[in-house]
JSON list of C-alpha atoms in Angstrom, two decimals:
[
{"chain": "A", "resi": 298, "resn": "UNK", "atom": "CA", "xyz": [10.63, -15.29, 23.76]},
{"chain": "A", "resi": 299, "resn": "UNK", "atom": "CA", "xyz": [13.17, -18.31, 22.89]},
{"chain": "A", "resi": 300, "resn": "UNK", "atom": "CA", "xyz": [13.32, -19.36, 19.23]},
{"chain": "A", "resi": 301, "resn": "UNK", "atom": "CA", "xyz": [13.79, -23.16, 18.29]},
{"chain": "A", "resi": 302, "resn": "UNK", "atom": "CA", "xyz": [17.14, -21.82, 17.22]},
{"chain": "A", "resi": 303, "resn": "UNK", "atom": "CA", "xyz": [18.15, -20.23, 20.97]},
{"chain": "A", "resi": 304, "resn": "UNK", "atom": "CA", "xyz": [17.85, -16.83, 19.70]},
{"chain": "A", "resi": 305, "resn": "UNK", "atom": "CA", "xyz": [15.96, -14.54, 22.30]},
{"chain": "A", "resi": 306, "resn": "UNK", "atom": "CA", "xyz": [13.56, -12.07, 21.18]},
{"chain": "A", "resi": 307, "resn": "UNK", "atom": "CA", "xyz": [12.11, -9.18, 23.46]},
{"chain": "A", "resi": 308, "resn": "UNK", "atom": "CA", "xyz": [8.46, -9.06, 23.10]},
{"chain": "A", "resi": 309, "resn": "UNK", "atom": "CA", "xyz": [7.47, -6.47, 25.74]},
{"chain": "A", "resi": 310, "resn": "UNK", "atom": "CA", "xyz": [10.01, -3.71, 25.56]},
{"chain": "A", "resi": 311, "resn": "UNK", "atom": "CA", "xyz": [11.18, -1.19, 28.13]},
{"chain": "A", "resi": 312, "resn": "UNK", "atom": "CA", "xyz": [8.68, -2.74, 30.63]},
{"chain": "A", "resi": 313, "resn": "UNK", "atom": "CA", "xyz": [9.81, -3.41, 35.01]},
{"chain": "A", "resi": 314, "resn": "UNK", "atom": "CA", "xyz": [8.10, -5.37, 36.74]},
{"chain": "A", "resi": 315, "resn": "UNK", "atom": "CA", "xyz": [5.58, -8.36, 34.81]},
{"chain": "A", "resi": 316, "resn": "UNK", "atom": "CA", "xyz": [3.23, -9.88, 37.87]},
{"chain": "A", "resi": 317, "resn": "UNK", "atom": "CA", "xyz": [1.13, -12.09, 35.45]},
{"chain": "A", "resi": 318, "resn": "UNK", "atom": "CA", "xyz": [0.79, -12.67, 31.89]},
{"chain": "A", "resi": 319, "resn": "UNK", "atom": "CA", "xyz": [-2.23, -14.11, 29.25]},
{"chain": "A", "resi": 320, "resn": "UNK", "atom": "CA", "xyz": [-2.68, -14.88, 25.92]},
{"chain": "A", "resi": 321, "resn": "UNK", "atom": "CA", "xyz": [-4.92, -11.76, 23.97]},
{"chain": "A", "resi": 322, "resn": "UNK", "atom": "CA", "xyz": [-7.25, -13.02, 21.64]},
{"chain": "A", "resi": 323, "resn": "UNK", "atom": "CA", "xyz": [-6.18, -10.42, 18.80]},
{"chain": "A", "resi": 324, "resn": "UNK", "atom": "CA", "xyz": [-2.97, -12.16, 19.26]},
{"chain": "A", "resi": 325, "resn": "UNK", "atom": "CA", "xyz": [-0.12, -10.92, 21.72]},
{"chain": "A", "resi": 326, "resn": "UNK", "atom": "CA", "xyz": [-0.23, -11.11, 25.31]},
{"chain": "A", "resi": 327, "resn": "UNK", "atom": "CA", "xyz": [-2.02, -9.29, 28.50]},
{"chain": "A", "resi": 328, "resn": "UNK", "atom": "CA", "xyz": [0.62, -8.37, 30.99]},
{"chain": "A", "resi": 329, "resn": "UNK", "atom": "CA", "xyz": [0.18, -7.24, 34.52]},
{"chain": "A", "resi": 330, "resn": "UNK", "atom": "CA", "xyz": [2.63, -5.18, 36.62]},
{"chain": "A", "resi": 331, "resn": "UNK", "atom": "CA", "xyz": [2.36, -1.13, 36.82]},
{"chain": "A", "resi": 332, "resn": "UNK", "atom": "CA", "xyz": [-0.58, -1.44, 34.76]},
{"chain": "A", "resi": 333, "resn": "UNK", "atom": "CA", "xyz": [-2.48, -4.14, 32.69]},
{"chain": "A", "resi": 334, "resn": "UNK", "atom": "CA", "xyz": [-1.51, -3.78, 28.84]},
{"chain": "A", "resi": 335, "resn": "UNK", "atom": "CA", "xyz": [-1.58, -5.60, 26.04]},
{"chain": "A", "resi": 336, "resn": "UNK", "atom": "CA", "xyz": [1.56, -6.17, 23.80]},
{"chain": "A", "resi": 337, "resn": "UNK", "atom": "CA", "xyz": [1.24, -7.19, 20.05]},
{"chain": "A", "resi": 338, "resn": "UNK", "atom": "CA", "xyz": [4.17, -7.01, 17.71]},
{"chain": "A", "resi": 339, "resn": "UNK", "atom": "CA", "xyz": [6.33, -5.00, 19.74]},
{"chain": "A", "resi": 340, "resn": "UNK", "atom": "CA", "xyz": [3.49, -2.22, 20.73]},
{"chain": "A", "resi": 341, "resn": "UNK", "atom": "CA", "xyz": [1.97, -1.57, 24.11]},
{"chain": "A", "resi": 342, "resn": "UNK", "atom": "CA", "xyz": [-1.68, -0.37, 24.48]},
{"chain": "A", "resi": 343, "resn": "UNK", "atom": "CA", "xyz": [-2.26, 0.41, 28.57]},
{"chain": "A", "resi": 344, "resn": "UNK", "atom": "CA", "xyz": [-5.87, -1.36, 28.87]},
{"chain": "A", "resi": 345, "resn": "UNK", "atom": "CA", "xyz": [-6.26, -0.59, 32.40]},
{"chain": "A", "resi": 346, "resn": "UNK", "atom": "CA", "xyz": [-4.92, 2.00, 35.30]},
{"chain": "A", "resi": 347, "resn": "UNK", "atom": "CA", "xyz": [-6.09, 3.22, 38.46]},
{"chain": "A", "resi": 348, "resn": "UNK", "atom": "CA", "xyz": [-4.89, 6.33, 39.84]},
{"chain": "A", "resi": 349, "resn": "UNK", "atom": "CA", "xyz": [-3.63, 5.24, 43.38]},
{"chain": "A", "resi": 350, "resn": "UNK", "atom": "CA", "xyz": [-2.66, 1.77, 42.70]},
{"chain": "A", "resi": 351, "resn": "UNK", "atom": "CA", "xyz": [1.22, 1.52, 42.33]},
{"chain": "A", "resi": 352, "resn": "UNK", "atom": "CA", "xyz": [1.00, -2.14, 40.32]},
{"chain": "A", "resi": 353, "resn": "UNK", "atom": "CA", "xyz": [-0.96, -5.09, 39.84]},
{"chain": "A", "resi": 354, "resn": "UNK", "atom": "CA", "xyz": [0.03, -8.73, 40.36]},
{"chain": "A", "resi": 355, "resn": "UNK", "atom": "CA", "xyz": [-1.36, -12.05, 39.05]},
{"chain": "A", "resi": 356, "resn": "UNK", "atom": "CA", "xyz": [-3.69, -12.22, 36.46]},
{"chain": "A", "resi": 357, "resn": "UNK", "atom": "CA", "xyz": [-6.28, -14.53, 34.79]},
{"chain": "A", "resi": 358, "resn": "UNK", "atom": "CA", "xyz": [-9.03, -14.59, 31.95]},
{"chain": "A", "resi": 359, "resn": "UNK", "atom": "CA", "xyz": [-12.54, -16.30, 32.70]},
{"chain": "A", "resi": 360, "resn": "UNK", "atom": "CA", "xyz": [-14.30, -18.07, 29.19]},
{"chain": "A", "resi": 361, "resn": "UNK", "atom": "CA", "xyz": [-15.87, -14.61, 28.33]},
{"chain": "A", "resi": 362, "resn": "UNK", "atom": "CA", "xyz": [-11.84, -12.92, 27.48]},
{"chain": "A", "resi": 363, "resn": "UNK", "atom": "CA", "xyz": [-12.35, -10.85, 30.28]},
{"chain": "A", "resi": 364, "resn": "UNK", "atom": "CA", "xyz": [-9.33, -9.96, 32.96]},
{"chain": "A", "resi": 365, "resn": "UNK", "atom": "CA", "xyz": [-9.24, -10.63, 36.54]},
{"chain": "A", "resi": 366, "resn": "UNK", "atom": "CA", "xyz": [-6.24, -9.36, 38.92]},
{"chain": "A", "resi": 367, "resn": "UNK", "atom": "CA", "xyz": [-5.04, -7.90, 42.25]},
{"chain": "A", "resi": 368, "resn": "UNK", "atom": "CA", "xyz": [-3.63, -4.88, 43.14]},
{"chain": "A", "resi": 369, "resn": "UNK", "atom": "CA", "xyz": [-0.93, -3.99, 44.77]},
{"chain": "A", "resi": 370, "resn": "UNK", "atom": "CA", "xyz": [-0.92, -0.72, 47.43]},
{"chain": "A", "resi": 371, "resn": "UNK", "atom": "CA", "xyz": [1.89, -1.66, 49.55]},
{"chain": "A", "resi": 372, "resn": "UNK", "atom": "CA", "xyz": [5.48, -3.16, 49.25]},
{"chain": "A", "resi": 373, "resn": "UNK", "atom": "CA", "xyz": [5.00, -6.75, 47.74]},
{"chain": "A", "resi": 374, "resn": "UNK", "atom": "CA", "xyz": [8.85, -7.45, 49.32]},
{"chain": "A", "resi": 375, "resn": "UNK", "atom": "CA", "xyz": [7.66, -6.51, 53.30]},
{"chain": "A", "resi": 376, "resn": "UNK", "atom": "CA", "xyz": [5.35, -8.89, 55.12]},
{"chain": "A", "resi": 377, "resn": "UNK", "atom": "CA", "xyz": [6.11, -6.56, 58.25]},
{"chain": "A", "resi": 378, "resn": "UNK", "atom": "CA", "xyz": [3.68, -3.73, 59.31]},
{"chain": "A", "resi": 379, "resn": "UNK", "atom": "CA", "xyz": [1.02, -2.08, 58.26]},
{"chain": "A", "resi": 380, "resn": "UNK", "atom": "CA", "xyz": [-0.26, -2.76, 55.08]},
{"chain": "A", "resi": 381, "resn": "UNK", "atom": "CA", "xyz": [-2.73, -1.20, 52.73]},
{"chain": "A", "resi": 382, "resn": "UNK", "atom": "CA", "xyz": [-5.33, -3.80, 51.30]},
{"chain": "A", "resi": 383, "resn": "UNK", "atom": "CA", "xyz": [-5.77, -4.05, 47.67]},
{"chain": "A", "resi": 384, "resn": "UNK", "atom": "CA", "xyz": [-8.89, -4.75, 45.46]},
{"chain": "A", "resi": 385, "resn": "UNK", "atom": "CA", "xyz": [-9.58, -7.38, 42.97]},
{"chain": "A", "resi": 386, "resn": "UNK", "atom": "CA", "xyz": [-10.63, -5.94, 39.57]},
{"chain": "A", "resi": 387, "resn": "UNK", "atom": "CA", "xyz": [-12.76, -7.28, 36.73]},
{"chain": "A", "resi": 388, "resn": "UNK", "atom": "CA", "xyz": [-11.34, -6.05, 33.38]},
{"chain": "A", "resi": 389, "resn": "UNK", "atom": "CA", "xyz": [-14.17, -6.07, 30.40]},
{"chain": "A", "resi": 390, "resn": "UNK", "atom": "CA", "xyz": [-12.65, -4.02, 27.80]},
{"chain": "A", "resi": 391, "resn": "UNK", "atom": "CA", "xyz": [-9.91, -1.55, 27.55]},
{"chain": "A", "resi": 392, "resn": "UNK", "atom": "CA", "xyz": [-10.99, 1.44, 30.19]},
{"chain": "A", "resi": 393, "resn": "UNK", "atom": "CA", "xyz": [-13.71, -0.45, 31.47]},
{"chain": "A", "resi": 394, "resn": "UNK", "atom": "CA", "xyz": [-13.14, -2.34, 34.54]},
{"chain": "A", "resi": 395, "resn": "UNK", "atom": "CA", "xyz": [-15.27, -3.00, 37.65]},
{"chain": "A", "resi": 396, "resn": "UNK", "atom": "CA", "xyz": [-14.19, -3.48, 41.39]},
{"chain": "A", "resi": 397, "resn": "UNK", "atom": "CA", "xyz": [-15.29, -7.01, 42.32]},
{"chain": "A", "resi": 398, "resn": "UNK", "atom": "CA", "xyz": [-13.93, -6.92, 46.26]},
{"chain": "A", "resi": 399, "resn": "UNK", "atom": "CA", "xyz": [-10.98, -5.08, 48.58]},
{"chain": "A", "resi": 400, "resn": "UNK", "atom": "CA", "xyz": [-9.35, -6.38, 51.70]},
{"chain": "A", "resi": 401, "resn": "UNK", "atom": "CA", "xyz": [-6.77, -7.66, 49.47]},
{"chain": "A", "resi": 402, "resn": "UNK", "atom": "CA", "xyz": [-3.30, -8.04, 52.08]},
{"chain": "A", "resi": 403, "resn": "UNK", "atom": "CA", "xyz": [-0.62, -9.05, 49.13]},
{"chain": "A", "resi": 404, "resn": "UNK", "atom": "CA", "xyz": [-2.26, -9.83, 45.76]},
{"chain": "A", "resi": 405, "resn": "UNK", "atom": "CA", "xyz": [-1.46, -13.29, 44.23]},
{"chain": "A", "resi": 406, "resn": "UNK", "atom": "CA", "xyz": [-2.82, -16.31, 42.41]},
{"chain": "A", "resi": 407, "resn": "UNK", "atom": "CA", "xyz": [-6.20, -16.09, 40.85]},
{"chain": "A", "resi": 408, "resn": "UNK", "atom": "CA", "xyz": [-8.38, -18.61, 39.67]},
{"chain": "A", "resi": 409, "resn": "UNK", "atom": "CA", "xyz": [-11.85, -20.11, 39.21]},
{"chain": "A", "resi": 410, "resn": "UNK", "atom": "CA", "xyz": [-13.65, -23.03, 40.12]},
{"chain": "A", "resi": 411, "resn": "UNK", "atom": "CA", "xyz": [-14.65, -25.62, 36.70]},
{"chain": "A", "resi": 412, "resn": "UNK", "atom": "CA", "xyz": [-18.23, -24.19, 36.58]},
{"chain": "A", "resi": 413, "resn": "UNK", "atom": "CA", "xyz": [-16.82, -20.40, 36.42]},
{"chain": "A", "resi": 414, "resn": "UNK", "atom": "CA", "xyz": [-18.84, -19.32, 39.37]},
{"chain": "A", "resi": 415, "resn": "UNK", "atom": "CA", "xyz": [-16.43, -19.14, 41.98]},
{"chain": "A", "resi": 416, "resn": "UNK", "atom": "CA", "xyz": [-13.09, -17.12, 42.39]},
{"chain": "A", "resi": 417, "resn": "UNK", "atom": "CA", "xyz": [-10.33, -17.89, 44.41]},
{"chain": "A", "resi": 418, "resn": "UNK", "atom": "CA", "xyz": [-7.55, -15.11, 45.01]},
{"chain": "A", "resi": 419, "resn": "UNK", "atom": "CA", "xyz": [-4.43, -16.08, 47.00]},
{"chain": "A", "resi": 420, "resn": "UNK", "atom": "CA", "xyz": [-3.54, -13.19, 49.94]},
{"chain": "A", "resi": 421, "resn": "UNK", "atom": "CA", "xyz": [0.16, -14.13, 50.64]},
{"chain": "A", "resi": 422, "resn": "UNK", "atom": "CA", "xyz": [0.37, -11.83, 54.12]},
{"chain": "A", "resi": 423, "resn": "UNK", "atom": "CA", "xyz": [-2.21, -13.56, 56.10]},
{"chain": "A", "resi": 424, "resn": "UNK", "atom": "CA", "xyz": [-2.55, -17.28, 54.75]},
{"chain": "A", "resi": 425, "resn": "UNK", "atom": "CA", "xyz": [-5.28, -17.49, 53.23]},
{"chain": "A", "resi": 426, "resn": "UNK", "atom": "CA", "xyz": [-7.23, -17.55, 49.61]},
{"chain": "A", "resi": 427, "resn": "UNK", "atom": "CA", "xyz": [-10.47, -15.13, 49.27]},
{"chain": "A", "resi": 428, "resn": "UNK", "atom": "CA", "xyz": [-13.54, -17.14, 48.37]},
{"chain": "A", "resi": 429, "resn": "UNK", "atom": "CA", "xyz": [-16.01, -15.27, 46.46]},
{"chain": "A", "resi": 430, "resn": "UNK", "atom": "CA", "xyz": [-18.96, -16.49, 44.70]},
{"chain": "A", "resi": 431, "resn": "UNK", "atom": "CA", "xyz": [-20.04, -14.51, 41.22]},
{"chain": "A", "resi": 432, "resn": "UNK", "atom": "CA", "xyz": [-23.77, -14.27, 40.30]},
{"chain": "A", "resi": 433, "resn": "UNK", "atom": "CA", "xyz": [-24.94, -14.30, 36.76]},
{"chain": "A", "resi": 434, "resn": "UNK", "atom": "CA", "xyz": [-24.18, -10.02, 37.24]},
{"chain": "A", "resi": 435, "resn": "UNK", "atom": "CA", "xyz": [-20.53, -11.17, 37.74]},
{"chain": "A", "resi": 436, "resn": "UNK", "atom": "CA", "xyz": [-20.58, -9.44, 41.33]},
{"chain": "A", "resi": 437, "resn": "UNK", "atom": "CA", "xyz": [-18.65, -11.08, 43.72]},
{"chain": "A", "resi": 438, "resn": "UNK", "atom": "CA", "xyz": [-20.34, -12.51, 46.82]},
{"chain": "A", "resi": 439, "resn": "UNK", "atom": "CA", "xyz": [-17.86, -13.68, 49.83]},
{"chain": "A", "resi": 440, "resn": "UNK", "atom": "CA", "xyz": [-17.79, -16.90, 50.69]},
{"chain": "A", "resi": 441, "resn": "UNK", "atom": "CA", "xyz": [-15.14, -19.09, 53.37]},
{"chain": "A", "resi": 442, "resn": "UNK", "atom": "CA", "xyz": [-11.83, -18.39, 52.89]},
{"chain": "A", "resi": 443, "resn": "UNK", "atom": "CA", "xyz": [-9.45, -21.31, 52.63]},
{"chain": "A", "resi": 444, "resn": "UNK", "atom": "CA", "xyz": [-6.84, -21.06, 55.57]},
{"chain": "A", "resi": 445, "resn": "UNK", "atom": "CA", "xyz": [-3.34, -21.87, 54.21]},
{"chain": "A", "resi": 446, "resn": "UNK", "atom": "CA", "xyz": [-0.47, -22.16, 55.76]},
{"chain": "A", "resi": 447, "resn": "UNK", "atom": "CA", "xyz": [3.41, -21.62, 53.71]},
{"chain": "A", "resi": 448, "resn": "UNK", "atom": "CA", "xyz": [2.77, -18.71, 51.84]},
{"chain": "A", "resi": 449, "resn": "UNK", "atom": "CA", "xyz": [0.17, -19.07, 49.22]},
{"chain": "A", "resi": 450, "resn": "UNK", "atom": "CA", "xyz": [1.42, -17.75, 46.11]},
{"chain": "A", "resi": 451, "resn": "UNK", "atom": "CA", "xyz": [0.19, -18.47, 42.59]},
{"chain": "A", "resi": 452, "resn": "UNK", "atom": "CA", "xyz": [-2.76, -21.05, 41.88]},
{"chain": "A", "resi": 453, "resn": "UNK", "atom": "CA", "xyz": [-4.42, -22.87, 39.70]},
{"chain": "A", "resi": 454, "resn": "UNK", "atom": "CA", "xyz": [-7.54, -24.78, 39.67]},
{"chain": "A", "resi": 455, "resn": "UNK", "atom": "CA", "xyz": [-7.97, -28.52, 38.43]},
{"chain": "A", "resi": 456, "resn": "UNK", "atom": "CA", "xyz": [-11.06, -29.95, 36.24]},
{"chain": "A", "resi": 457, "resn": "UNK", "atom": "CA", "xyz": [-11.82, -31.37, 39.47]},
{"chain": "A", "resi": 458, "resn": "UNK", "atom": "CA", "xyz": [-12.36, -28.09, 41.55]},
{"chain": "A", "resi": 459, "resn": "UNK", "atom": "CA", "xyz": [-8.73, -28.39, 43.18]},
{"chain": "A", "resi": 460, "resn": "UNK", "atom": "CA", "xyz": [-6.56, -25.79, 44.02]},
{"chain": "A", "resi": 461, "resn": "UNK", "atom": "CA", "xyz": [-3.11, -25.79, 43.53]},
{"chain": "A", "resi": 462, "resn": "UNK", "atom": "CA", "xyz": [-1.43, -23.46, 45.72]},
{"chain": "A", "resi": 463, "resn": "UNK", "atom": "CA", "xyz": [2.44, -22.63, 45.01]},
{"chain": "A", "resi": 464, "resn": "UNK", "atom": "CA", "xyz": [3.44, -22.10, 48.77]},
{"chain": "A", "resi": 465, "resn": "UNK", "atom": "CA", "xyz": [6.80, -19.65, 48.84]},
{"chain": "A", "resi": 466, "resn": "UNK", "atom": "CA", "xyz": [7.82, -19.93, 52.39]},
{"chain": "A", "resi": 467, "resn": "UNK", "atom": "CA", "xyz": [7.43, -23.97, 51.96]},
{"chain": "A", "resi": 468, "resn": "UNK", "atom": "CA", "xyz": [9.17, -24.52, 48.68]},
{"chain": "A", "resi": 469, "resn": "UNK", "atom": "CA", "xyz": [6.48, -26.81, 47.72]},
{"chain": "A", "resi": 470, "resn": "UNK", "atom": "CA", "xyz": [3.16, -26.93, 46.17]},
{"chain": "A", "resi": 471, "resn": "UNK", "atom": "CA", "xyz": [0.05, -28.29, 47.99]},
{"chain": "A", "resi": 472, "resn": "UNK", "atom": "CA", "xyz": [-3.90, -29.02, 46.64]},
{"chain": "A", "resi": 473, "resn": "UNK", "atom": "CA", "xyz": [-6.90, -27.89, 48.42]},
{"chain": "A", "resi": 474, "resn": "UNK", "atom": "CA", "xyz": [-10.56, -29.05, 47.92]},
{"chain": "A", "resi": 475, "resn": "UNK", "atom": "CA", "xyz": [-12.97, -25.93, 47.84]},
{"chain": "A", "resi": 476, "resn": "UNK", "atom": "CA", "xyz": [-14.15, -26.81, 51.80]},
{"chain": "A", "resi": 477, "resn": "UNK", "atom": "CA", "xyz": [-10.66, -25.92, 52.77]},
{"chain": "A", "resi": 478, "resn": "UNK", "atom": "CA", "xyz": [-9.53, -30.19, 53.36]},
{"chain": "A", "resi": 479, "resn": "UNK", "atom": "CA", "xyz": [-5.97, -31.29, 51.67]}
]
């Protein structure tokens, strides 16, 4: 964290590796990368781990607090070969999280559509972002995924249902409409 005065303070100590990052409502932040933690006033609680899942990239809270991210089960830095698909998780409270979909190539971006019933998950390796619809259970329903070409990398969603896609391999940033059109 930079002060006003340029002084740096380190808020999450001793930690490699930060793929996404939220505000906590108890104050601190929720941080994604090995594992998702949260990190108030220089502690860190581990909210979520999954035995088998080397790290976990982007991140993002829906309006009920709760934490949605990728993870990661092969090298984010090789597009080449085989890869092992990753999951999307649903994070409720600390220990308690729920598998909402796999076939996850390279975990990025996350986001949801205004009306909170629709998530869309950037997968960097193949060019595309995973549509999924969520029913009032919260389980995650697929839908047509958006065909992007560049790289998709981290998103965001506008009030207007458009998705912003940071595209790595394009050094821009390009906005889709949920039926896929620029």
């Amino acid at each position: 964290r930079r002060r006003r005065d340029g002084s740096i303070d380190t808020i999450v100590p001793k930690r490699r590796g930060v793929g996404g990052i939220a505000l906590h409502a108890d104050g601190g932040i929720v941080i994604s990368g090995k594992n998702i933690c949260h990190v108030r006033e220089g502690q860190t609680r581990v909210v979520f781990a999954k035995d088998g899942v080397p790290g976990f990239n982007d991140l993002f809270t829906d309006a009920q607090g709760r934490v949605y991210t990728g993870s990661m089960r092969s090298n984010p830095f090789s597009m080449e070969g085989e890869r092992t698909p990753g999951e999307c998780y649903r994070i409720d409270a600390e220990g308690q999280a729920t598998e909402l979909y796999g076939g996850v190539s390279l975990t990025n971006g996350i986001g949801f559509s205004p009306d909170g019933r629709t998530i869309y998950h950037s997968d960097t390796v193949p060019g595309r972002i995973h549509v999924h619809r969520l029913d009032a259970a919260g389980r995650a329903t697929p839908a047509t995924p958006i065909s992007v070409e560049g790289g998709p990398d981290g998103l965001a969603v506008d009030a207007e249902g458009g998705i912003w896609v940071a595209l790595y391999q394009a050094g821009s940033v390009q906005r889709y409409l949920p039926d896929g059109r620029r």
